[in-house]
Each structure stands twice: as C-alpha cells, then as structure tokens.
Amino acid sequence: MPQDSLNESGHVNMLIKLLLSFPEIYTITLNVPSSSCRLSYMIRRKLDEKEYLALRQYLQENIETFYFLHGYEDDYHVKVLQKRCHNLTRLQVILSHNFLLGELVSLLTKIMCDLFREDLITENRLENDAVWPGENAFVEELTLLPDATLNHRSNHLIAFRDSGRVYIFDK
C-alpha cells in the first residue's frame, strides 16, 4: 500500500473520531496543505453583532490561555466567523498551524455547550451511544494534525454527520 494512502487514512480517521466524539460539531473542514481546521457549530437563533463580537473575544482569550498553559509559543491564528440564515447562525472557528487538536476541540465544544445550551444544534444519540468506548482516551492521542508537508492527494477534506453516520468528501 502506498505511503500516501496511510497518511490520508490518518486524516479521515481523525475526522471520524472528532465527529463521533463531539455531536455538537456541525461540520469539519480540514485543509491539509495549510494544516488548518475549520469547525462549524449551528445555533438555533440569530446572534446580534454585539453578542457575536463578545463571543469572538471570549474564544480568542480562551484559546490564547490554552496555548499559554501548554507552552505553545509559535505564531498561531484563530478566526471566528458567523453566517446568519433565517433563524439560524453558523459559527465557524478556523484554527491554523499545528494545534493540540483533540484537547482544543474539546475546549471549544465545551464553551459552545455552556454558552448556547439548548440553542446549540447537536445530533441526538441513544443513551447507549452517548459514550463511545475509549472516547476520552482518543482526545489525548490527537495532539497534532498529521504532517502536511508530504505530497497528499487529498487536500481539503469536508466531514459532517447525519443520522449517526459520518460522511467525508475530498473537495
């Protein structure tokens, strides 16, 4: 089996694990060449501009604190975007560079759950499916995005979940 196939399956497996572990995440887009990840969350209401700006500031402060506590000194960029449609708001958190991805996604998802509670759209799970065996252990194993310097055929992976299934497309 060629080396590229193994690396590509690592990206796919990472996306599957993230979506299965965090049903609050609406979509994930992974840009392999730039080592960036875009997490989307859906909110059941429109956020006004003041609330959106406060959220951006709050997330930025939490992410900066997270990296400071983990001793991460490299330059990193975080963007928070919103798109409103009817009575919904899609929030996108764009993380660039090599991140402690599993722990950071856990932090971001916890913040979203705390801030939006019932307004955060999440996939409903049966009680038996609510905890994946070894779910907490995998968060620790996703410390960095796989190496993006290799020649990959898959450059932009888009993942989402529907009815308990994870779908991944190569853009």
Coordinates of N, CA, C and O in Angstrom, one line a residue:
M1 N 0.8 -1.2 0.0 CA 0.0 0.0 0.0 C 0.9 1.2 0.0 O 1.8 1.4 0.8
P2 N 0.7 2.2 -0.9 CA 1.5 3.4 -0.9 C 1.4 4.2 0.4 O 0.4 4.2 1.1
Q3 N 2.5 4.9 0.7 CA 2.6 5.7 1.9 C 1.5 6.8 2.0 O 0.9 7.1 3.0
D4 N 1.1 7.4 0.8 CA 0.1 8.5 0.8 C -1.2 7.9 1.3 O -2.0 8.6 2.0
S5 N -1.6 6.7 1.0 CA -2.9 6.1 1.4 C -2.9 6.1 2.9 O -3.9 6.3 3.5
L6 N -1.8 5.7 3.5 CA -1.8 5.6 5.0 C -2.0 7.0 5.6 O -2.7 7.1 6.6
N7 N -1.3 8.0 5.1 CA -1.4 9.3 5.6 C -2.8 9.9 5.4 O -3.4 10.5 6.3
E8 N -3.4 9.6 4.3 CA -4.8 10.1 4.0 C -5.8 9.4 5.0 O -6.7 10.0 5.5
S9 N -5.6 8.1 5.3 CA -6.5 7.4 6.2 C -6.4 8.0 7.6 O -7.3 8.0 8.3
G10 N -5.2 8.5 7.9 CA -5.0 9.1 9.2 C -5.9 10.4 9.4 O -6.5 10.6 10.4
H11 N -5.9 11.2 8.3 CA -6.8 12.4 8.3 C -8.3 12.0 8.4 O -9.0 12.6 9.2
V12 N -8.6 11.0 7.7 CA -10.0 10.5 7.7 C -10.4 10.0 9.0 O -11.5 10.3 9.6
N13 N -9.5 9.1 9.6 CA -9.8 8.6 10.9 C -9.9 9.7 12.0 O -10.8 9.6 12.9
M14 N -9.1 10.7 11.9 CA -9.2 11.8 12.8 C -10.5 12.5 12.7 O -11.1 12.8 13.8
L15 N -11.0 12.8 11.5 CA -12.2 13.5 11.3 C -13.4 12.6 11.9 O -14.3 13.2 12.5
I16 N -13.4 11.3 11.6 CA -14.4 10.4 12.1 C -14.5 10.5 13.6 O -15.5 10.6 14.2
K17 N -13.3 10.3 14.2 CA -13.2 10.3 15.7 C -13.8 11.6 16.3 O -14.5 11.6 17.3
L18 N -13.4 12.7 15.7 CA -13.9 14.0 16.2 C -15.4 14.2 16.1 O -16.1 14.5 17.0
L19 N -15.9 13.8 14.9 CA -17.4 13.9 14.8 C -18.2 13.0 15.6 O -19.2 13.3 16.1
L20 N -17.7 11.8 15.8 CA -18.4 10.8 16.7 C -18.3 11.2 18.1 O -19.2 10.9 18.9
S21 N -17.2 11.8 18.5 CA -17.0 12.2 19.9 C -17.7 13.5 20.3 O -18.0 13.7 21.5
F22 N -17.8 14.3 19.3 CA -18.4 15.6 19.6 C -19.6 15.9 18.7 O -19.5 16.5 17.6
P23 N -20.8 15.4 19.1 CA -22.0 15.6 18.2 C -22.5 17.0 18.1 O -23.3 17.3 17.3
E24 N -21.9 17.9 18.8 CA -22.2 19.3 18.7 C -21.5 20.0 17.5 O -22.0 21.0 17.1
I25 N -20.5 19.4 17.0 CA -19.8 19.9 15.8 C -20.7 19.6 14.6 O -21.1 18.5 14.3
Y26 N -21.0 20.7 13.8 CA -21.9 20.5 12.7 C -21.1 20.0 11.5 O -21.5 19.0 10.8
T27 N -19.9 20.6 11.2 CA -19.0 20.2 10.1 C -17.6 20.4 10.5 O -17.3 21.3 11.3
I28 N -16.7 19.7 9.8 CA -15.3 20.0 10.0 C -14.7 20.0 8.6 O -14.9 19.1 7.7
T29 N -13.9 21.0 8.3 CA -13.1 21.1 7.0 C -11.7 21.1 7.4 O -11.2 21.9 8.2
L30 N -10.9 20.2 6.8 CA -9.5 20.1 7.1 C -8.8 20.4 5.8 O -9.0 19.8 4.7
N31 N -7.9 21.5 5.9 CA -7.1 21.9 4.8 C -5.7 21.3 5.0 O -5.0 21.9 5.9
V32 N -5.3 20.2 4.4 CA -4.1 19.5 4.7 C -2.9 20.4 4.4 O -2.0 20.5 5.2
P33 N -2.8 21.0 3.2 CA -1.5 21.8 2.9 C -1.2 22.9 3.9 O -0.1 23.1 4.3
S34 N -2.3 23.5 4.4 CA -2.0 24.6 5.4 C -2.1 24.2 6.8 O -2.0 25.0 7.7
S35 N -2.4 23.0 7.1 CA -2.6 22.4 8.4 C -3.7 23.2 9.2 O -3.5 23.6 10.3
S36 N -4.7 23.6 8.5 CA -5.8 24.3 9.2 C -7.1 23.5 9.3 O -7.3 22.6 8.4
C37 N -7.9 23.8 10.3 CA -9.1 23.1 10.5 C -10.2 24.1 10.8 O -10.0 25.1 11.5
R38 N -11.4 23.9 10.2 CA -12.5 24.7 10.3 C -13.6 23.9 11.0 O -14.1 23.0 10.4
L39 N -14.0 24.3 12.2 CA -15.1 23.7 12.9 C -16.3 24.5 12.8 O -16.3 25.8 13.1
S40 N -17.4 23.9 12.5 CA -18.7 24.7 12.4 C -19.7 24.2 13.5 O -19.8 23.0 13.7
Y41 N -20.3 25.1 14.1 CA -21.4 24.9 15.1 C -22.6 25.6 14.6 O -22.5 26.7 14.1
M42 N -23.8 25.0 14.8 CA -25.1 25.6 14.4 C -25.8 26.0 15.6 O -26.0 25.2 16.5
I43 N -26.3 27.3 15.6 CA -27.1 27.8 16.7 C -28.5 28.1 16.2 O -28.7 28.6 15.1
R44 N -29.5 27.7 17.1 CA -30.9 27.9 16.7 C -31.5 29.3 16.8 O -32.7 29.4 16.9
R45 N -30.7 30.3 16.7 CA -31.2 31.6 16.8 C -30.1 32.5 16.1 O -29.0 32.1 15.9
K46 N -30.6 33.7 15.8 CA -29.6 34.7 15.3 C -28.9 35.4 16.4 O -29.4 35.7 17.4
L47 N -27.6 35.5 16.2 CA -26.7 36.3 17.1 C -26.7 37.7 16.6 O -26.4 37.9 15.5
D48 N -26.9 38.7 17.5 CA -26.7 40.0 17.1 C -25.2 40.4 17.1 O -24.4 39.6 17.6
E49 N -24.9 41.5 16.5 CA -23.5 41.8 16.3 C -22.7 42.0 17.6 O -21.6 41.5 17.7
K50 N -23.3 42.5 18.6 CA -22.7 42.7 19.9 C -22.4 41.4 20.6 O -21.3 41.1 21.1
E51 N -23.3 40.4 20.5 CA -23.1 39.1 21.1 C -22.0 38.3 20.3 O -21.2 37.7 20.9
Y52 N -22.0 38.5 19.0 CA -21.0 37.9 18.1 C -19.6 38.4 18.4 O -18.7 37.6 18.6
L53 N -19.5 39.7 18.6 CA -18.1 40.3 18.9 C -17.7 39.8 20.2 O -16.5 39.5 20.4
A54 N -18.6 39.8 21.2 CA -18.2 39.3 22.6 C -17.8 37.8 22.5 O -16.8 37.5 23.2
L55 N -18.5 37.0 21.7 CA -18.1 35.6 21.6 C -16.7 35.5 20.9 O -15.9 34.7 21.4
R56 N -16.5 36.2 19.9 CA -15.1 36.2 19.3 C -14.0 36.5 20.2 O -13.0 35.8 20.3
Q57 N -14.2 37.5 21.0 CA -13.2 37.9 22.0 C -13.1 36.9 23.1 O -11.9 36.5 23.5
Y58 N -14.2 36.3 23.6 CA -14.1 35.2 24.6 C -13.4 34.0 24.1 O -12.5 33.5 24.8
L59 N -13.7 33.6 22.9 CA -13.0 32.4 22.3 C -11.5 32.7 22.1 O -10.7 31.8 22.4
Q60 N -11.2 33.9 21.6 CA -9.8 34.2 21.4 C -9.0 34.2 22.7 O -7.9 33.6 22.8
E61 N -9.6 34.7 23.8 CA -8.9 34.7 25.1 C -8.8 33.3 25.6 O -7.7 33.0 26.2
N62 N -9.8 32.5 25.5 CA -9.7 31.1 25.9 C -8.6 30.3 25.2 O -7.9 29.5 25.8
I63 N -8.6 30.5 23.9 CA -7.6 29.8 23.1 C -6.2 30.3 23.4 O -5.2 29.5 23.5
E64 N -6.0 31.6 23.5 CA -4.7 32.1 23.9 C -4.2 31.5 25.3 O -3.1 31.1 25.4
T65 N -5.2 31.5 26.2 CA -4.8 30.9 27.5 C -4.5 29.4 27.4 O -3.5 29.0 28.0
F66 N -5.2 28.7 26.6 CA -5.0 27.3 26.4 C -3.6 27.1 25.9 O -2.8 26.2 26.4
Y67 N -3.2 27.8 24.9 CA -1.8 27.6 24.3 C -0.7 28.1 25.3 O 0.3 27.5 25.4
F68 N -1.0 29.2 26.0 CA 0.0 29.6 27.0 C 0.2 28.5 28.1 O 1.3 28.2 28.4
L69 N -0.9 27.9 28.6 CA -0.7 26.9 29.6 C -0.1 25.6 29.0 O 0.5 24.9 29.8
H70 N -0.1 25.4 27.7 CA 0.5 24.2 27.1 C 1.9 24.6 26.6 O 2.6 23.8 26.0
G71 N 2.4 25.8 26.8 CA 3.7 26.2 26.4 C 3.9 26.4 25.0 O 5.0 26.3 24.4
Y72 N 2.8 26.6 24.2 CA 2.9 26.8 22.8 C 3.2 28.2 22.5 O 2.5 29.1 22.7
E73 N 4.4 28.4 21.9 CA 4.9 29.8 21.7 C 4.9 30.2 20.2 O 5.1 31.4 19.9
D74 N 4.7 29.3 19.3 CA 4.7 29.6 17.9 C 3.5 30.6 17.6 O 2.5 30.6 18.3
D75 N 3.6 31.3 16.4 CA 2.6 32.2 16.0 C 1.4 31.3 15.5 O 1.6 30.3 14.8
Y76 N 0.2 31.6 15.9 CA -1.0 30.9 15.5 C -2.1 31.9 15.2 O -2.0 33.0 15.7
H77 N -3.0 31.5 14.4 CA -4.1 32.3 14.1 C -5.4 31.6 14.3 O -5.6 30.4 14.0
V78 N -6.4 32.3 14.9 CA -7.7 31.8 15.1 C -8.7 32.8 14.6 O -8.6 34.0 14.8
K79 N -9.6 32.4 13.8 CA -10.7 33.3 13.3 C -12.0 32.7 13.7 O -12.2 31.5 13.8
V80 N -13.0 33.6 14.0 CA -14.3 33.1 14.3 C -15.2 33.9 13.3 O -15.2 35.1 13.3
L81 N -16.0 33.1 12.5 CA -16.9 33.7 11.5 C -18.3 33.3 11.8 O -18.6 32.3 12.4
Q82 N -19.2 34.1 11.4 CA -20.6 33.8 11.5 C -21.4 34.0 10.2 O -21.0 34.9 9.4
K83 N -22.4 33.2 10.0 CA -23.3 33.4 8.8 C -24.7 33.1 9.4 O -25.0 32.1 10.0
R84 N -25.5 34.1 9.1 CA -26.9 34.0 9.6 C -27.8 33.7 8.4 O -27.7 34.2 7.3
C85 N -28.8 32.8 8.7 CA -29.7 32.4 7.7 C -31.1 32.1 8.4 O -31.1 31.2 9.2
H86 N -32.1 32.8 8.0 CA -33.4 32.7 8.7 C -33.2 32.8 10.2 O -32.7 33.9 10.6
N87 N -33.5 31.9 11.0 CA -33.4 31.9 12.4 C -32.2 31.1 12.9 O -32.2 30.6 14.1
L88 N -31.2 30.9 12.1 CA -30.0 30.1 12.5 C -28.8 30.9 12.3 O -28.7 31.8 11.5
T89 N -27.8 30.5 13.1 CA -26.4 31.1 12.9 C -25.4 30.0 12.9 O -25.4 29.1 13.7
R90 N -24.6 30.0 11.8 CA -23.5 29.1 11.8 C -22.2 29.8 12.2 O -21.8 30.8 11.7
L91 N -21.6 29.3 13.3 CA -20.4 29.8 13.8 C -19.2 28.9 13.3 O -19.3 27.7 13.4
Q92 N -18.2 29.5 12.7 CA -17.1 28.7 12.3 C -15.8 29.2 13.0 O -15.6 30.4 13.1
V93 N -15.1 28.3 13.6 CA -13.9 28.6 14.3 C -12.8 28.0 13.4 O -12.7 26.8 13.1
I94 N -11.9 28.8 12.9 CA -10.8 28.4 12.0 C -9.5 28.4 12.7 O -9.1 29.5 13.2
L95 N -8.9 27.3 12.8 CA -7.7 27.1 13.5 C -6.6 26.8 12.5 O -6.7 26.0 11.6
S96 N -5.5 27.6 12.6 CA -4.4 27.4 11.6 C -3.1 27.0 12.3 O -2.9 27.5 13.5
H97 N -2.3 26.3 11.7 CA -1.0 25.8 12.2 C -1.2 24.5 12.9 O -2.3 23.9 12.8
N98 N -0.2 23.9 13.4 CA -0.3 22.6 14.1 C -0.8 22.9 15.5 O -0.1 23.5 16.3
F99 N -1.9 22.3 15.8 CA -2.5 22.6 17.1 C -2.6 21.3 17.9 O -2.6 20.2 17.4
L100 N -2.8 21.4 19.2 CA -3.2 20.3 20.1 C -4.7 20.1 19.8 O -5.5 20.5 20.6
L101 N -5.0 19.5 18.7 CA -6.3 19.5 18.2 C -7.4 18.8 19.1 O -8.4 19.4 19.3
G102 N -7.1 17.6 19.6 CA -8.1 17.0 20.3 C -8.5 17.7 21.6 O -9.7 17.9 21.9
E103 N -7.6 18.2 22.3 CA -7.9 19.0 23.5 C -8.5 20.3 23.2 O -9.4 20.8 23.9
L104 N -8.1 21.0 22.2 CA -8.6 22.2 21.8 C -10.1 22.1 21.3 O -10.9 22.9 21.7
V105 N -10.4 21.1 20.5 CA -11.7 20.9 20.1 C -12.6 20.6 21.3 O -13.8 21.1 21.4
S106 N -12.1 19.8 22.2 CA -12.9 19.6 23.5 C -13.2 20.9 24.2 O -14.3 21.1 24.6
L107 N -12.2 21.7 24.3 CA -12.4 23.0 25.0 C -13.4 23.9 24.2 O -14.4 24.4 24.8
L108 N -13.3 24.0 22.9 CA -14.2 24.8 22.1 C -15.6 24.3 22.2 O -16.6 25.1 22.3
T109 N -15.8 23.0 22.1 CA -17.1 22.4 22.2 C -17.7 22.6 23.5 O -18.9 22.9 23.7
K110 N -17.0 22.5 24.6 CA -17.5 22.7 25.9 C -17.9 24.2 26.1 O -19.0 24.5 26.7
I111 N -17.2 25.1 25.6 CA -17.5 26.5 25.6 C -18.8 26.8 24.9 O -19.7 27.4 25.4
M112 N -19.0 26.2 23.7 CA -20.2 26.3 22.9 C -21.4 25.8 23.6 O -22.5 26.4 23.7
C113 N -21.2 24.6 24.2 CA -22.3 24.0 25.0 C -22.7 24.9 26.2 O -23.9 25.1 26.5
D114 N -21.7 25.4 26.9 CA -22.0 26.3 28.0 C -22.7 27.6 27.6 O -23.6 28.0 28.3
L115 N -22.3 28.2 26.5 CA -22.8 29.4 26.1 C -24.2 29.3 25.5 O -25.1 30.2 25.7
F116 N -24.4 28.3 24.7 CA -25.7 28.2 23.9 C -26.7 27.2 24.4 O -27.8 27.1 23.9
R117 N -26.3 26.3 25.3 CA -27.1 25.2 25.9 C -28.1 24.6 24.8 O -27.7 24.0 23.9
E118 N -29.4 24.8 25.0 CA -30.4 24.2 24.1 C -30.4 24.8 22.7 O -31.0 24.2 21.8
D119 N -29.8 26.0 22.5 CA -29.8 26.6 21.2 C -28.7 25.9 20.3 O -28.7 26.1 19.1
L120 N -27.8 25.2 20.8 CA -26.7 24.5 20.0 C -27.3 23.3 19.4 O -27.8 22.4 20.1
I121 N -27.3 23.2 18.1 CA -27.8 22.1 17.4 C -26.8 20.9 17.5 O -25.7 21.1 17.3
T122 N -27.3 19.8 18.0 CA -26.5 18.6 18.2 C -27.2 17.4 17.7 O -28.5 17.4 17.7
E123 N -26.5 16.4 17.3 CA -27.1 15.1 16.9 C -27.6 14.4 18.2 O -26.9 14.2 19.1
N124 N -28.8 14.0 18.1 CA -29.4 13.2 19.3 C -28.9 11.8 19.2 O -28.8 11.2 18.1
R125 N -28.5 11.3 20.3 CA -28.0 10.0 20.4 C -28.8 9.2 21.4 O -29.4 9.7 22.3
L126 N -28.9 7.9 21.1 CA -29.5 7.0 22.1 C -28.6 6.9 23.3 O -27.4 7.1 23.2
E127 N -29.1 6.6 24.5 CA -28.3 6.6 25.7 C -27.2 5.6 25.6 O -26.1 5.9 26.1
N128 N -27.3 4.5 24.9 CA -26.3 3.5 24.8 C -25.1 4.1 23.9 O -24.0 3.6 24.0
D129 N -25.5 5.0 23.0 CA -24.5 5.5 22.0 C -23.8 6.8 22.6 O -22.9 7.3 21.9
A130 N -24.2 7.3 23.7 CA -23.8 8.6 24.2 C -22.3 8.6 24.5 O -21.6 9.6 24.3
V131 N -21.7 7.5 25.0 CA -20.3 7.4 25.3 C -19.7 6.3 24.5 O -20.1 5.2 24.6
W132 N -18.8 6.7 23.7 CA -18.0 5.8 22.9 C -17.0 5.1 23.7 O -16.3 5.7 24.5
P133 N -16.8 3.8 23.6 CA -15.7 3.1 24.3 C -14.3 3.8 24.1 O -13.9 4.0 22.9
G134 N -13.7 4.2 25.1 CA -12.4 4.8 25.0 C -12.4 6.2 24.4 O -11.4 6.7 24.0
E135 N -13.6 6.8 24.5 CA -13.7 8.2 23.9 C -12.8 9.2 24.5 O -12.1 10.0 23.7
N136 N -12.6 9.2 25.7 CA -11.7 10.2 26.4 C -10.3 9.9 26.0 O -9.5 10.9 25.9
A137 N -9.9 8.7 25.8 CA -8.5 8.4 25.5 C -8.1 9.0 24.2 O -7.0 9.4 24.0
F138 N -9.0 9.0 23.2 CA -8.6 9.4 21.9 C -8.3 10.9 21.8 O -7.5 11.4 21.1
V139 N -9.0 11.7 22.6 CA -8.8 13.1 22.7 C -7.3 13.4 22.9 O -6.7 14.3 22.3
E140 N -6.7 12.7 23.8 CA -5.3 12.9 24.2 C -4.4 12.4 23.1 O -3.3 13.0 22.9
E141 N -4.8 11.5 22.2 CA -3.9 11.0 21.2 C -3.9 11.9 20.0 O -3.0 11.8 19.1
L142 N -4.8 12.8 19.8 CA -4.8 13.8 18.7 C -4.1 15.0 19.1 O -4.7 16.1 19.3
T143 N -2.8 14.9 19.2 CA -2.0 16.1 19.7 C -1.7 17.0 18.6 O -1.6 18.2 18.8
L144 N -1.4 16.5 17.4 CA -1.1 17.4 16.3 C -1.8 16.9 15.0 O -2.1 15.7 14.9
L145 N -2.0 17.8 14.1 CA -2.5 17.4 12.8 C -1.4 16.6 12.1 O -0.3 16.9 12.3
P146 N -1.8 15.6 11.3 CA -0.8 14.8 10.6 C 0.1 15.7 9.7 O -0.4 16.8 9.3
D147 N 1.3 15.3 9.5 CA 2.2 16.1 8.7 C 1.7 16.5 7.4 O 1.3 15.7 6.6
A148 N 1.6 17.8 7.1 CA 1.0 18.3 5.9 C 2.1 18.5 4.8 O 1.8 19.0 3.7
T149 N 3.4 18.3 5.1 CA 4.4 18.5 4.2 C 4.5 17.4 3.1 O 5.2 17.6 2.1
L150 N 3.9 16.3 3.4 CA 4.0 15.2 2.4 C 3.1 15.5 1.2 O 2.2 16.3 1.3
N151 N 3.3 14.8 0.1 CA 2.5 15.0 -1.1 C 1.2 14.2 -0.9 O 1.2 13.0 -1.2
H152 N 0.2 14.9 -0.6 CA -1.1 14.2 -0.4 C -2.0 14.4 -1.6 O -2.0 15.5 -2.2
R153 N -2.8 13.4 -1.9 CA -3.8 13.6 -3.0 C -5.0 14.3 -2.4 O -5.7 15.1 -3.1
S154 N -5.3 14.1 -1.1 CA -6.5 14.7 -0.5 C -6.0 16.0 0.1 O -5.2 16.0 1.0
N155 N -6.5 17.1 -0.4 CA -6.0 18.4 0.1 C -7.0 19.1 1.0 O -6.7 19.8 2.0
H156 N -8.3 19.0 0.7 CA -9.4 19.6 1.5 C -10.5 18.6 1.8 O -11.2 18.2 0.9
L157 N -10.5 18.2 3.0 CA -11.5 17.2 3.4 C -12.6 17.9 4.2 O -12.4 18.7 5.1
I158 N -13.8 17.5 3.8 CA -15.0 18.1 4.4 C -15.8 17.0 5.1 O -16.1 16.0 4.4
A159 N -16.1 17.1 6.4 CA -16.8 16.0 7.1 C -18.0 16.5 7.8 O -18.0 17.6 8.3
F160 N -19.0 15.7 7.8 CA -20.2 16.0 8.5 C -20.9 14.7 9.0 O -20.6 13.6 8.5
R161 N -21.9 14.8 9.9 CA -22.5 13.7 10.4 C -24.0 13.8 10.1 O -24.6 14.9 10.2
D162 N -24.7 12.7 9.8 CA -26.1 12.7 9.6 C -26.6 11.3 10.0 O -26.2 10.3 9.5
S163 N -27.6 11.3 10.9 CA -28.2 10.1 11.4 C -27.2 9.1 11.8 O -27.3 7.9 11.5
G164 N -26.2 9.5 12.6 CA -25.3 8.6 13.2 C -24.2 8.2 12.2 O -23.3 7.4 12.6
R165 N -24.2 8.6 11.0 CA -23.2 8.3 10.0 C -22.3 9.5 9.7 O -22.8 10.6 9.7
V166 N -21.0 9.2 9.5 CA -20.1 10.3 9.2 C -19.8 10.2 7.7 O -19.5 9.2 7.2
Y167 N -19.9 11.4 7.0 CA -19.6 11.5 5.6 C -18.4 12.4 5.4 O -18.3 13.5 6.0
I168 N -17.5 12.0 4.6 CA -16.3 12.7 4.3 C -16.1 12.9 2.8 O -16.1 11.9 2.1
F169 N -15.9 14.1 2.4 CA -15.7 14.4 0.9 C -14.4 15.1 0.8 O -13.9 15.9 1.6
D170 N -13.7 14.8 -0.4 CA -12.5 15.4 -0.7 C -12.8 16.5 -1.7 O -13.3 16.2 -2.8
K171 N -12.7 17.7 -1.3 CA -13.1 18.9 -2.2 C -12.1 19.0 -3.3 O -10.9 19.0 -3.2

